[in-house]
Short mmCIF file of C-alpha atoms in Angstrom, two decimals:
data_model
loop_
_atom_site.label_atom_id
_atom_site.label_comp_id
_atom_site.label_asym_id
_atom_site.label_seq_id
_atom_site.Cartn_x
_atom_site.Cartn_y
_atom_site.Cartn_z
CA UNK A 1 94.92 192.45 -31.35
CA UNK A 2 93.67 190.43 -28.40
CA UNK A 3 93.64 193.38 -25.98
CA UNK A 4 90.46 195.31 -25.16
CA UNK A 5 89.45 197.64 -28.01
CA UNK A 6 91.51 200.81 -27.56
CA UNK A 7 89.80 204.18 -28.04
CA UNK A 8 90.78 205.73 -31.39
CA UNK A 9 93.00 208.80 -31.81
CA UNK A 10 92.96 210.76 -35.09
CA UNK A 11 96.36 210.84 -36.77
CA UNK A 12 97.90 213.96 -38.27
CA UNK A 13 98.41 213.52 -42.00
CA UNK A 14 101.92 214.82 -42.51
CA UNK A 15 105.16 215.37 -40.65
CA UNK A 16 106.18 219.00 -40.31
CA UNK A 17 109.66 219.72 -41.72
CA UNK A 18 110.88 220.66 -38.24
CA UNK A 19 109.78 220.71 -34.60
CA UNK A 20 111.20 221.21 -31.14
CA UNK A 21 110.91 217.67 -29.75
CA UNK A 22 110.05 214.30 -31.28
CA UNK A 23 108.53 211.78 -28.87
CA UNK A 24 108.96 208.16 -29.99
CA UNK A 25 106.16 205.91 -28.73
CA UNK A 26 102.46 206.46 -28.15
CA UNK A 27 102.01 204.61 -24.87
CA UNK A 28 100.92 206.44 -21.73
CA UNK A 29 104.44 207.74 -21.00
CA UNK A 30 104.93 209.06 -24.55
CA UNK A 31 101.53 210.76 -24.76
CA UNK A 32 101.93 212.23 -21.24
CA UNK A 33 105.33 213.62 -22.28
CA UNK A 34 103.77 215.14 -25.42
CA UNK A 35 100.96 216.69 -23.36
CA UNK A 36 103.38 218.20 -20.84
CA UNK A 37 105.66 219.56 -23.59
CA UNK A 38 102.65 221.07 -25.39
CA UNK A 39 101.53 222.68 -22.11
CA UNK A 40 104.95 224.35 -21.97
CA UNK A 41 104.42 225.71 -25.49
CA UNK A 42 107.15 223.51 -27.01
CA UNK A 43 106.51 222.31 -30.57
CA UNK A 44 106.15 218.53 -30.33
CA UNK A 45 105.64 215.64 -32.74
CA UNK A 46 104.71 212.21 -31.37
CA UNK A 47 105.34 209.21 -33.65
CA UNK A 48 103.79 205.80 -32.94
CA UNK A 49 104.47 202.79 -35.16
CA UNK A 50 101.05 201.25 -34.44
CA UNK A 51 98.11 202.80 -32.60
CA UNK A 52 98.07 204.96 -29.47
CA UNK A 53 98.08 202.72 -26.39
CA UNK A 54 98.16 199.57 -28.52
CA UNK A 55 100.67 197.64 -26.43
CA UNK A 56 101.20 197.51 -22.66
CA UNK A 57 99.45 200.83 -22.00
CA UNK A 58 96.09 199.21 -22.82
CA UNK A 59 96.96 195.73 -21.50
CA UNK A 60 97.94 196.41 -17.88
CA UNK A 61 95.86 195.92 -14.74
CA UNK A 62 94.69 199.53 -14.59
CA UNK A 63 95.98 200.20 -11.08
CA UNK A 64 97.06 203.73 -10.10
CA UNK A 65 98.87 203.20 -6.84
CA UNK A 66 101.61 204.32 -4.50
CA UNK A 67 101.31 201.30 -2.17
CA UNK A 68 104.16 198.77 -2.47
CA UNK A 69 106.11 200.84 -5.00
CA UNK A 70 109.88 200.94 -4.94
CA UNK A 71 110.98 203.70 -2.51
CA UNK A 72 112.88 205.36 -5.39
CA UNK A 73 109.54 205.85 -7.20
CA UNK A 74 107.34 207.06 -4.34
CA UNK A 75 107.89 210.81 -4.89
CA UNK A 76 106.98 210.46 -8.57
CA UNK A 77 103.98 208.26 -7.71
CA UNK A 78 102.68 210.96 -5.34
CA UNK A 79 102.95 213.64 -8.04
CA UNK A 80 101.44 211.33 -10.64
CA UNK A 81 98.39 210.63 -8.49
CA UNK A 82 97.95 214.39 -8.06
CA UNK A 83 97.97 214.78 -11.87
CA UNK A 84 95.51 211.88 -12.33
CA UNK A 85 93.16 213.69 -9.91
CA UNK A 86 92.71 216.61 -12.30
CA UNK A 87 93.14 214.79 -15.59
CA UNK A 88 89.48 214.17 -16.53
CA UNK A 89 88.70 217.85 -15.95
CA UNK A 90 91.82 219.07 -17.77
CA UNK A 91 91.16 216.86 -20.81
CA UNK A 92 87.41 217.36 -20.78
CA UNK A 93 86.98 213.62 -21.20
CA UNK A 94 87.07 210.37 -19.29
CA UNK A 95 90.18 208.35 -18.37
CA UNK A 96 88.27 206.15 -15.95
CA UNK A 97 90.33 207.42 -13.00
CA UNK A 98 88.74 206.98 -9.57
CA UNK A 99 90.30 206.93 -6.10
CA UNK A 100 88.72 203.63 -5.08
CA UNK A 101 91.47 202.32 -2.78
CA UNK A 102 93.95 199.44 -2.97
CA UNK A 103 94.68 196.55 -0.61
CA UNK A 104 97.94 194.56 -0.54
CA UNK A 105 97.15 191.47 1.53
CA UNK A 106 99.16 188.57 2.95
CA UNK A 107 98.03 185.24 4.40
CA UNK A 108 101.09 184.69 6.58
CA UNK A 109 101.53 186.84 9.72
CA UNK A 110 105.31 186.73 9.21
CA UNK A 111 104.90 188.53 5.87
CA UNK A 112 103.28 191.50 7.61
CA UNK A 113 106.73 192.66 8.73
CA UNK A 114 107.62 193.36 5.09
CA UNK A 115 104.50 195.50 4.67
CA UNK A 116 105.32 197.40 7.84
CA UNK A 117 108.88 198.00 6.62
CA UNK A 118 107.58 199.41 3.33
CA UNK A 119 105.24 201.79 5.19
CA UNK A 120 108.32 203.35 6.81
CA UNK A 121 109.46 204.50 3.35
CA UNK A 122 106.05 206.08 2.73
CA UNK A 123 105.80 207.81 6.12
CA UNK A 124 107.65 211.04 5.13
CA UNK A 125 104.98 211.68 2.47
CA UNK A 126 102.13 211.62 5.05
CA UNK A 127 99.99 209.44 2.83
CA UNK A 128 96.58 208.02 3.64
CA UNK A 129 97.65 204.39 4.07
CA UNK A 130 98.06 202.05 7.00
CA UNK A 131 98.72 198.52 8.16
CA UNK A 132 95.54 196.49 8.72
CA UNK A 133 94.91 193.13 10.37
CA UNK A 134 92.57 190.33 9.34
CA UNK A 135 89.65 191.78 11.33
CA UNK A 136 90.08 195.18 9.61
CA UNK A 137 90.03 193.51 6.20
CA UNK A 138 86.89 191.52 7.06
CA UNK A 139 85.18 194.78 8.06
CA UNK A 140 86.41 196.85 5.07
CA UNK A 141 85.78 194.11 2.44
CA UNK A 142 82.77 192.21 3.77
CA UNK A 143 82.29 190.40 0.44
CA UNK A 144 85.66 188.61 0.90
CA UNK A 145 85.56 185.38 2.91
CA UNK A 146 89.32 184.64 2.64
CA UNK A 147 91.02 184.75 6.04
CA UNK A 148 94.12 186.92 5.76
CA UNK A 149 96.74 188.03 8.26
CA UNK A 150 96.36 191.63 7.04
CA UNK A 151 98.32 193.98 4.83
CA UNK A 152 98.40 197.55 3.58
CA UNK A 153 95.20 199.53 3.02
CA UNK A 154 95.63 202.61 0.83
CA UNK A 155 92.30 204.43 0.40
CA UNK A 156 93.94 207.23 -1.64
CA UNK A 157 95.13 204.87 -4.39
CA UNK A 158 92.96 204.32 -7.41
CA UNK A 159 92.24 202.80 -10.79
CA UNK A 160 91.77 204.01 -14.37
CA UNK A 161 90.83 202.41 -17.68
CA UNK A 162 93.88 201.50 -19.78
CA UNK A 163 92.05 201.42 -23.11
CA UNK A 164 90.73 204.97 -22.48
CA UNK A 165 93.53 206.83 -20.72
CA UNK A 166 96.43 207.02 -23.21
CA UNK A 167 94.09 207.92 -26.11
CA UNK A 168 92.40 210.65 -24.04
CA UNK A 169 95.80 212.14 -23.13
CA UNK A 170 96.94 211.97 -26.78
CA UNK A 171 93.81 213.78 -27.94
CA UNK A 172 94.48 216.41 -25.26
CA UNK A 173 98.04 216.88 -26.52
CA UNK A 174 96.70 217.36 -30.07
CA UNK A 175 94.26 220.03 -28.90
CA UNK A 176 97.24 221.92 -27.44
CA UNK A 177 99.07 221.81 -30.77
CA UNK A 178 101.17 218.62 -30.61
CA UNK A 179 101.25 216.60 -33.83
CA UNK A 180 100.38 212.92 -33.32
CA UNK A 181 101.19 210.46 -36.11
CA UNK A 182 100.14 206.83 -35.85
CA UNK A 183 101.34 204.12 -38.21
CA UNK A 184 104.57 206.10 -38.36
CA UNK A 185 107.64 204.22 -37.11
CA UNK A 186 110.78 206.18 -36.31
CA UNK A 187 113.75 204.45 -37.93
CA UNK A 188 116.49 206.37 -36.19
CA UNK A 189 118.11 209.62 -35.13
CA UNK A 190 120.46 211.90 -37.04
CA UNK A 191 123.11 213.95 -35.27
CA UNK A 192 125.08 217.05 -36.23
CA UNK A 193 128.37 217.71 -34.40
CA UNK A 194 127.37 214.99 -31.93
CA UNK A 195 123.98 216.52 -31.06
CA UNK A 196 120.52 215.28 -32.07
CA UNK A 197 119.40 217.20 -35.17
CA UNK A 198 116.61 215.12 -36.75
CA UNK A 199 114.71 211.86 -36.77
CA UNK A 200 114.03 209.75 -39.83
CA UNK A 201 110.65 208.02 -39.94
CA UNK A 202 109.06 205.72 -42.50
CA UNK A 203 107.10 208.80 -43.65
CA UNK A 204 110.07 211.14 -43.93
CA UNK A 205 112.50 213.24 -41.94
CA UNK A 206 111.76 215.89 -39.32
CA UNK A 207 114.45 218.22 -37.95
CA UNK A 208 114.36 218.61 -34.16
CA UNK A 209 116.37 219.74 -31.14
CA UNK A 210 115.61 216.76 -28.91
CA UNK A 211 114.24 213.21 -29.00
CA UNK A 212 112.42 211.39 -26.21
CA UNK A 213 112.53 207.60 -26.51
CA UNK A 214 109.39 206.27 -24.80
CA UNK A 215 109.28 202.99 -26.71
CA UNK A 216 108.35 200.58 -23.93
CA UNK A 217 109.52 197.05 -24.73
CA UNK A 218 111.09 198.30 -27.99
CA UNK A 219 113.36 200.88 -26.36
CA UNK A 220 116.47 198.70 -26.03
CA UNK A 221 116.40 197.73 -29.70
CA UNK A 222 115.98 201.35 -30.84
CA UNK A 223 118.65 202.66 -28.45
CA UNK A 224 121.10 199.94 -29.55
CA UNK A 225 120.94 201.07 -33.16
CA UNK A 226 121.71 204.61 -31.93
CA UNK A 227 124.81 203.32 -30.12
CA UNK A 228 123.26 203.41 -26.64
CA UNK A 229 123.40 200.29 -24.44
CA UNK A 230 120.11 200.40 -22.54
CA UNK A 231 119.71 197.45 -20.14
CA UNK A 232 116.21 196.07 -20.52
CA UNK A 233 114.49 192.72 -20.86
CA UNK A 234 110.94 191.81 -21.80
CA UNK A 235 108.43 190.07 -19.56
CA UNK A 236 105.18 188.64 -20.89
CA UNK A 237 102.15 188.92 -18.60
CA UNK A 238 98.55 187.75 -18.98
CA UNK A 239 95.37 189.56 -17.94
CA UNK A 240 91.66 188.92 -18.38
CA UNK A 241 88.53 190.99 -18.06
CA UNK A 242 85.21 189.59 -16.93
CA UNK A 243 81.63 190.26 -17.85
CA UNK A 244 79.91 192.79 -15.52
CA UNK A 245 78.88 191.30 -12.16
CA UNK A 246 77.65 192.69 -8.84
CA UNK A 247 79.57 192.16 -5.61
CA UNK A 248 83.26 192.19 -4.76
CA UNK A 249 85.14 195.41 -4.09
CA UNK A 250 85.24 198.80 -5.85
CA UNK A 251 89.03 199.19 -5.88
CA UNK A 252 92.03 196.90 -6.27
CA UNK A 253 93.12 193.91 -4.18
CA UNK A 254 96.47 192.17 -4.40
CA UNK A 255 96.84 188.79 -2.68
CA UNK A 256 99.67 186.22 -2.92
CA UNK A 257 97.58 184.48 -5.62
CA UNK A 258 96.10 187.19 -7.83
CA UNK A 259 95.46 190.87 -8.51
CA UNK A 260 91.90 192.08 -9.13
CA UNK A 261 90.36 195.48 -9.69
CA UNK A 262 86.90 196.72 -10.53
CA UNK A 263 86.38 198.08 -14.04
CA UNK A 264 84.20 201.04 -14.93
CA UNK A 265 82.01 198.73 -17.06
CA UNK A 266 81.10 196.65 -13.99
CA UNK A 267 83.44 193.75 -14.70
CA UNK A 268 86.88 193.04 -13.23
CA UNK A 269 90.44 192.85 -14.49
CA UNK A 270 92.13 189.77 -13.00
CA UNK A 271 95.70 188.46 -13.25
CA UNK A 272 97.36 185.45 -11.64
CA UNK A 273 100.47 186.10 -9.58
CA UNK A 274 103.42 184.07 -10.84
CA UNK A 275 101.87 183.78 -14.32
CA UNK A 276 104.43 186.04 -16.04
CA UNK A 277 107.35 184.72 -18.08
CA UNK A 278 110.81 185.82 -19.13
CA UNK A 279 111.18 184.37 -22.62
CA UNK A 280 114.77 183.22 -23.07
CA UNK A 281 116.11 184.89 -26.22
CA UNK A 282 119.65 185.60 -27.47
CA UNK A 283 119.58 188.99 -25.73
CA UNK A 284 118.94 187.24 -22.39
CA UNK A 285 122.51 185.90 -22.48
CA UNK A 286 124.00 189.27 -23.44
CA UNK A 287 122.41 190.77 -20.31
CA UNK A 288 122.52 187.81 -17.95
CA UNK A 289 125.04 189.26 -15.48
CA UNK A 290 123.02 192.48 -15.14
CA UNK A 291 119.70 190.71 -14.67
CA UNK A 292 120.56 187.70 -12.51
CA UNK A 293 119.78 189.53 -9.23
CA UNK A 294 116.39 190.63 -10.65
CA UNK A 295 115.55 187.15 -11.90
CA UNK A 296 116.44 185.65 -8.51
CA UNK A 297 114.42 188.28 -6.63
CA UNK A 298 111.38 187.68 -8.85
CA UNK A 299 111.59 183.89 -9.21
CA UNK A 300 108.20 183.48 -7.49
CA UNK A 301 106.59 186.12 -9.72
CA UNK A 302 108.08 185.30 -13.13
CA UNK A 303 109.41 182.10 -14.64
CA UNK A 304 111.81 181.42 -17.48
CA UNK A 305 110.51 179.94 -20.73
CA UNK A 306 112.46 178.62 -23.69
CA UNK A 307 110.45 178.30 -26.90
CA UNK A 308 109.99 179.59 -30.41
CA UNK A 309 110.61 183.17 -29.24
CA UNK A 310 114.35 182.34 -29.19
CA UNK A 311 114.40 181.65 -32.94
CA UNK A 312 112.06 184.55 -33.73
CA UNK A 313 114.35 186.99 -31.91
CA UNK A 314 117.42 185.58 -33.65
CA UNK A 315 115.93 186.75 -36.93
CA UNK A 316 115.40 190.35 -35.74
CA UNK A 317 118.21 192.65 -36.91
CA UNK A 318 119.95 194.67 -34.19
CA UNK A 319 121.42 197.22 -36.61
CA UNK A 320 119.95 198.91 -39.69
CA UNK A 321 120.44 202.00 -41.79
CA UNK A 322 117.82 204.74 -41.84
CA UNK A 323 116.71 203.96 -45.40
CA UNK A 324 115.86 200.35 -44.46
CA UNK A 325 112.57 198.87 -43.27
CA UNK A 326 113.01 198.35 -39.52
CA UNK A 327 111.72 195.78 -37.01
CA UNK A 328 109.23 198.44 -35.84
CA UNK A 329 107.53 198.39 -39.25
CA UNK A 330 107.49 194.59 -39.42
CA UNK A 331 105.75 194.25 -36.02
CA UNK A 332 103.39 197.16 -35.36
CA UNK A 333 101.86 195.76 -32.16
CA UNK A 334 103.23 193.15 -29.75
CA UNK A 335 100.26 190.85 -29.19
CA UNK A 336 101.33 187.66 -27.40
CA UNK A 337 98.88 184.89 -26.53
CA UNK A 338 97.86 184.87 -22.85
CA UNK A 339 98.65 181.96 -20.52
CA UNK A 340 95.11 180.71 -19.94
CA UNK A 341 95.70 177.98 -17.31
CA UNK A 342 96.98 180.60 -14.85
CA UNK A 343 94.08 182.92 -15.56
CA UNK A 344 91.59 180.09 -15.05
CA UNK A 345 93.28 179.34 -11.71
CA UNK A 346 92.94 182.99 -10.71
CA UNK A 347 89.25 183.00 -11.63
CA UNK A 348 88.66 179.89 -9.49
CA UNK A 349 90.50 181.37 -6.48
CA UNK A 350 88.63 184.69 -6.79
CA UNK A 351 85.35 182.76 -6.86
CA UNK A 352 86.37 180.96 -3.68
CA UNK A 353 87.44 184.18 -1.93
CA UNK A 354 84.36 186.14 -3.06
CA UNK A 355 81.32 183.82 -3.17
CA UNK A 356 79.30 186.52 -4.99
CA UNK A 357 81.88 186.39 -7.81
CA UNK A 358 81.83 182.59 -8.16
CA UNK A 359 79.97 182.93 -11.47
CA UNK A 360 82.56 185.22 -13.10
CA UNK A 361 82.64 184.81 -16.86
CA UNK A 362 85.75 185.71 -18.87
CA UNK A 363 84.89 188.29 -21.55
CA UNK A 364 88.42 188.50 -22.96
CA UNK A 365 92.04 187.56 -22.15
CA UNK A 366 95.26 188.96 -23.55
CA UNK A 367 99.01 189.01 -23.19
CA UNK A 368 101.20 192.09 -22.86
CA UNK A 369 104.93 192.77 -22.93
CA UNK A 370 106.50 194.67 -20.02
CA UNK A 371 109.85 196.48 -20.25
CA UNK A 372 111.97 195.66 -17.18
CA UNK A 373 115.24 197.22 -15.98
CA UNK A 374 117.86 195.54 -13.76
CA UNK A 375 116.60 197.38 -10.66
CA UNK A 376 112.91 197.33 -11.71
CA UNK A 377 112.86 201.15 -11.67
CA UNK A 378 112.40 203.29 -14.79
CA UNK A 379 114.92 205.41 -16.64
CA UNK A 380 113.69 209.01 -16.98
CA UNK A 381 116.81 210.80 -18.02
CA UNK A 382 119.02 212.58 -20.50
CA UNK A 383 121.72 210.43 -22.10
CA UNK A 384 124.83 212.44 -21.25
CA UNK A 385 126.98 211.06 -24.09
CA UNK A 386 124.28 211.90 -26.68
CA UNK A 387 123.17 215.54 -26.27
CA UNK A 388 119.50 215.99 -27.11
CA UNK A 389 118.66 212.30 -26.55
CA UNK A 390 116.32 211.53 -23.63
CA UNK A 391 114.90 208.21 -22.44
CA UNK A 392 111.67 207.45 -20.55
CA UNK A 393 111.36 203.69 -20.40
CA UNK A 394 111.82 200.55 -18.28
CA UNK A 395 108.74 201.10 -16.13
CA UNK A 396 108.77 197.42 -15.17
CA UNK A 397 105.00 197.06 -14.94
CA UNK A 398 104.45 200.37 -13.11
CA UNK A 399 104.14 202.63 -16.15
CA UNK A 400 100.37 203.07 -16.32
CA UNK A 401 99.87 204.59 -12.88
CA UNK A 402 103.10 206.58 -12.94
CA UNK A 403 102.75 207.69 -16.59
CA UNK A 404 101.30 211.19 -16.18
CA UNK A 405 103.99 212.11 -13.63
CA UNK A 406 106.73 210.52 -15.73
CA UNK A 407 105.63 212.59 -18.74
CA UNK A 408 105.71 215.81 -16.73
CA UNK A 409 109.17 215.00 -15.32
CA UNK A 410 110.49 214.14 -18.79
CA UNK A 411 109.15 217.41 -20.20
CA UNK A 412 110.85 219.32 -17.36
CA UNK A 413 114.18 217.66 -18.13
CA UNK A 414 113.90 218.33 -21.87
CA UNK A 415 112.92 221.96 -21.29
CA UNK A 416 115.61 222.53 -18.67
CA UNK A 417 112.93 223.50 -16.12
CA UNK A 418 112.93 222.71 -12.42
CA UNK A 419 112.09 218.99 -12.29
CA UNK A 420 108.82 217.78 -10.78
CA UNK A 421 110.80 215.49 -8.42
CA UNK A 422 114.48 214.73 -7.89
CA UNK A 423 115.42 212.81 -11.06
CA UNK A 424 118.70 211.44 -9.65
CA UNK A 425 117.40 207.92 -8.71
CA UNK A 426 116.01 207.56 -12.26
CA UNK A 427 119.16 208.65 -14.14
CA UNK A 428 120.41 206.51 -17.02
CA UNK A 429 124.02 206.73 -15.79
CA UNK A 430 123.26 204.66 -12.68
CA UNK A 431 124.00 201.58 -14.81
CA UNK A 432 127.51 202.78 -15.70
CA UNK A 433 128.67 204.92 -12.75
CA UNK A 434 129.43 202.05 -10.37
CA UNK A 435 126.13 202.37 -8.43
CA UNK A 436 125.19 198.71 -9.05
CA UNK A 437 121.45 199.36 -8.64
CA UNK A 438 119.39 196.45 -7.33
CA UNK A 439 115.66 195.74 -7.04
CA UNK A 440 113.98 196.70 -3.77
CA UNK A 441 112.72 193.63 -1.94
#
């Protein structure tokens, strides 16, 4: 794969004949769910078709932030940041998490009103974040010569290392007794009297009481074969990492042109704003009515692209029996080519904004596939019509930072414990109960 080398996780050799919960997907949300279930003493098996953290969980920007999140996510973001704080100590190993601060900056004074409006949503949580003007930014980030109108400064927000975090959490779950199987695709779910009773994998069957689908960009395809209509489309984004270089800023900065954050190895992760694409595929048309408001709201961030992906997706079966080889076995890791012109533009703009970074050299670039819902907010929920079936997906590019909290909330729901936060805004039924959820602008 083109992504940074992901830390290895040992795989258990064999499936047990039975367990309490099977978690499908070894991204940060899946491994965090497995860790939280294991902490509750619930027998857990995690199955990943490829490697732990092989897709978007190792390909994202590495931001761990509350700033600029959808108001429906803020409570979970707050709890997630609290979990990140103690994660290195709990796991006894490094995730790369540091509270280094995040800026969201705008060039246009008129755009500051939007930042101020968002801060109103955050106010009840008494967070360490505030509106700053151009003079504040010049003082707080002296290395930056770009003249900005201001924005949000959130010193409590942080960063972690995507290629380290999910593997570290998975290893922690194993130490607590969870079984982790890589190279083990789940083909589907069996039910008895309407309730989940087992999963069938390419390596055999395991009886269970509950299933958590944390399949990222694959979740809609898996759910569809189980008779569940999960609204979700895929977005392809591009990121690069640079060689180590002195100067710049220790945390994350988002401008109208790019996002940048310092890496633990001394380099930077950089992405170009507006360099993400919705590939038009047959499923785009099936979901067009649901996703039109999202596509309109994000037209400056993400563009439509029609290409060979349309024909590739036409060839992917949408239904299969549990004794058949599935799409998950045919494609172990989604590894799209990055859009280099946009990344080169971002590098040039960063060099202009930070003269000390003008010599940035690209060490590596990669593409990643993000799972997006119609309201750009995740589903962390039971599926009422399918007892024992739970979904944690659709994180819409926010999954890395929110992952540890999402895993804890999912484990609470599966166990029937008091949930970490109110799960109502994240319920699956919001797409069918007449709520007509929309993205927050």
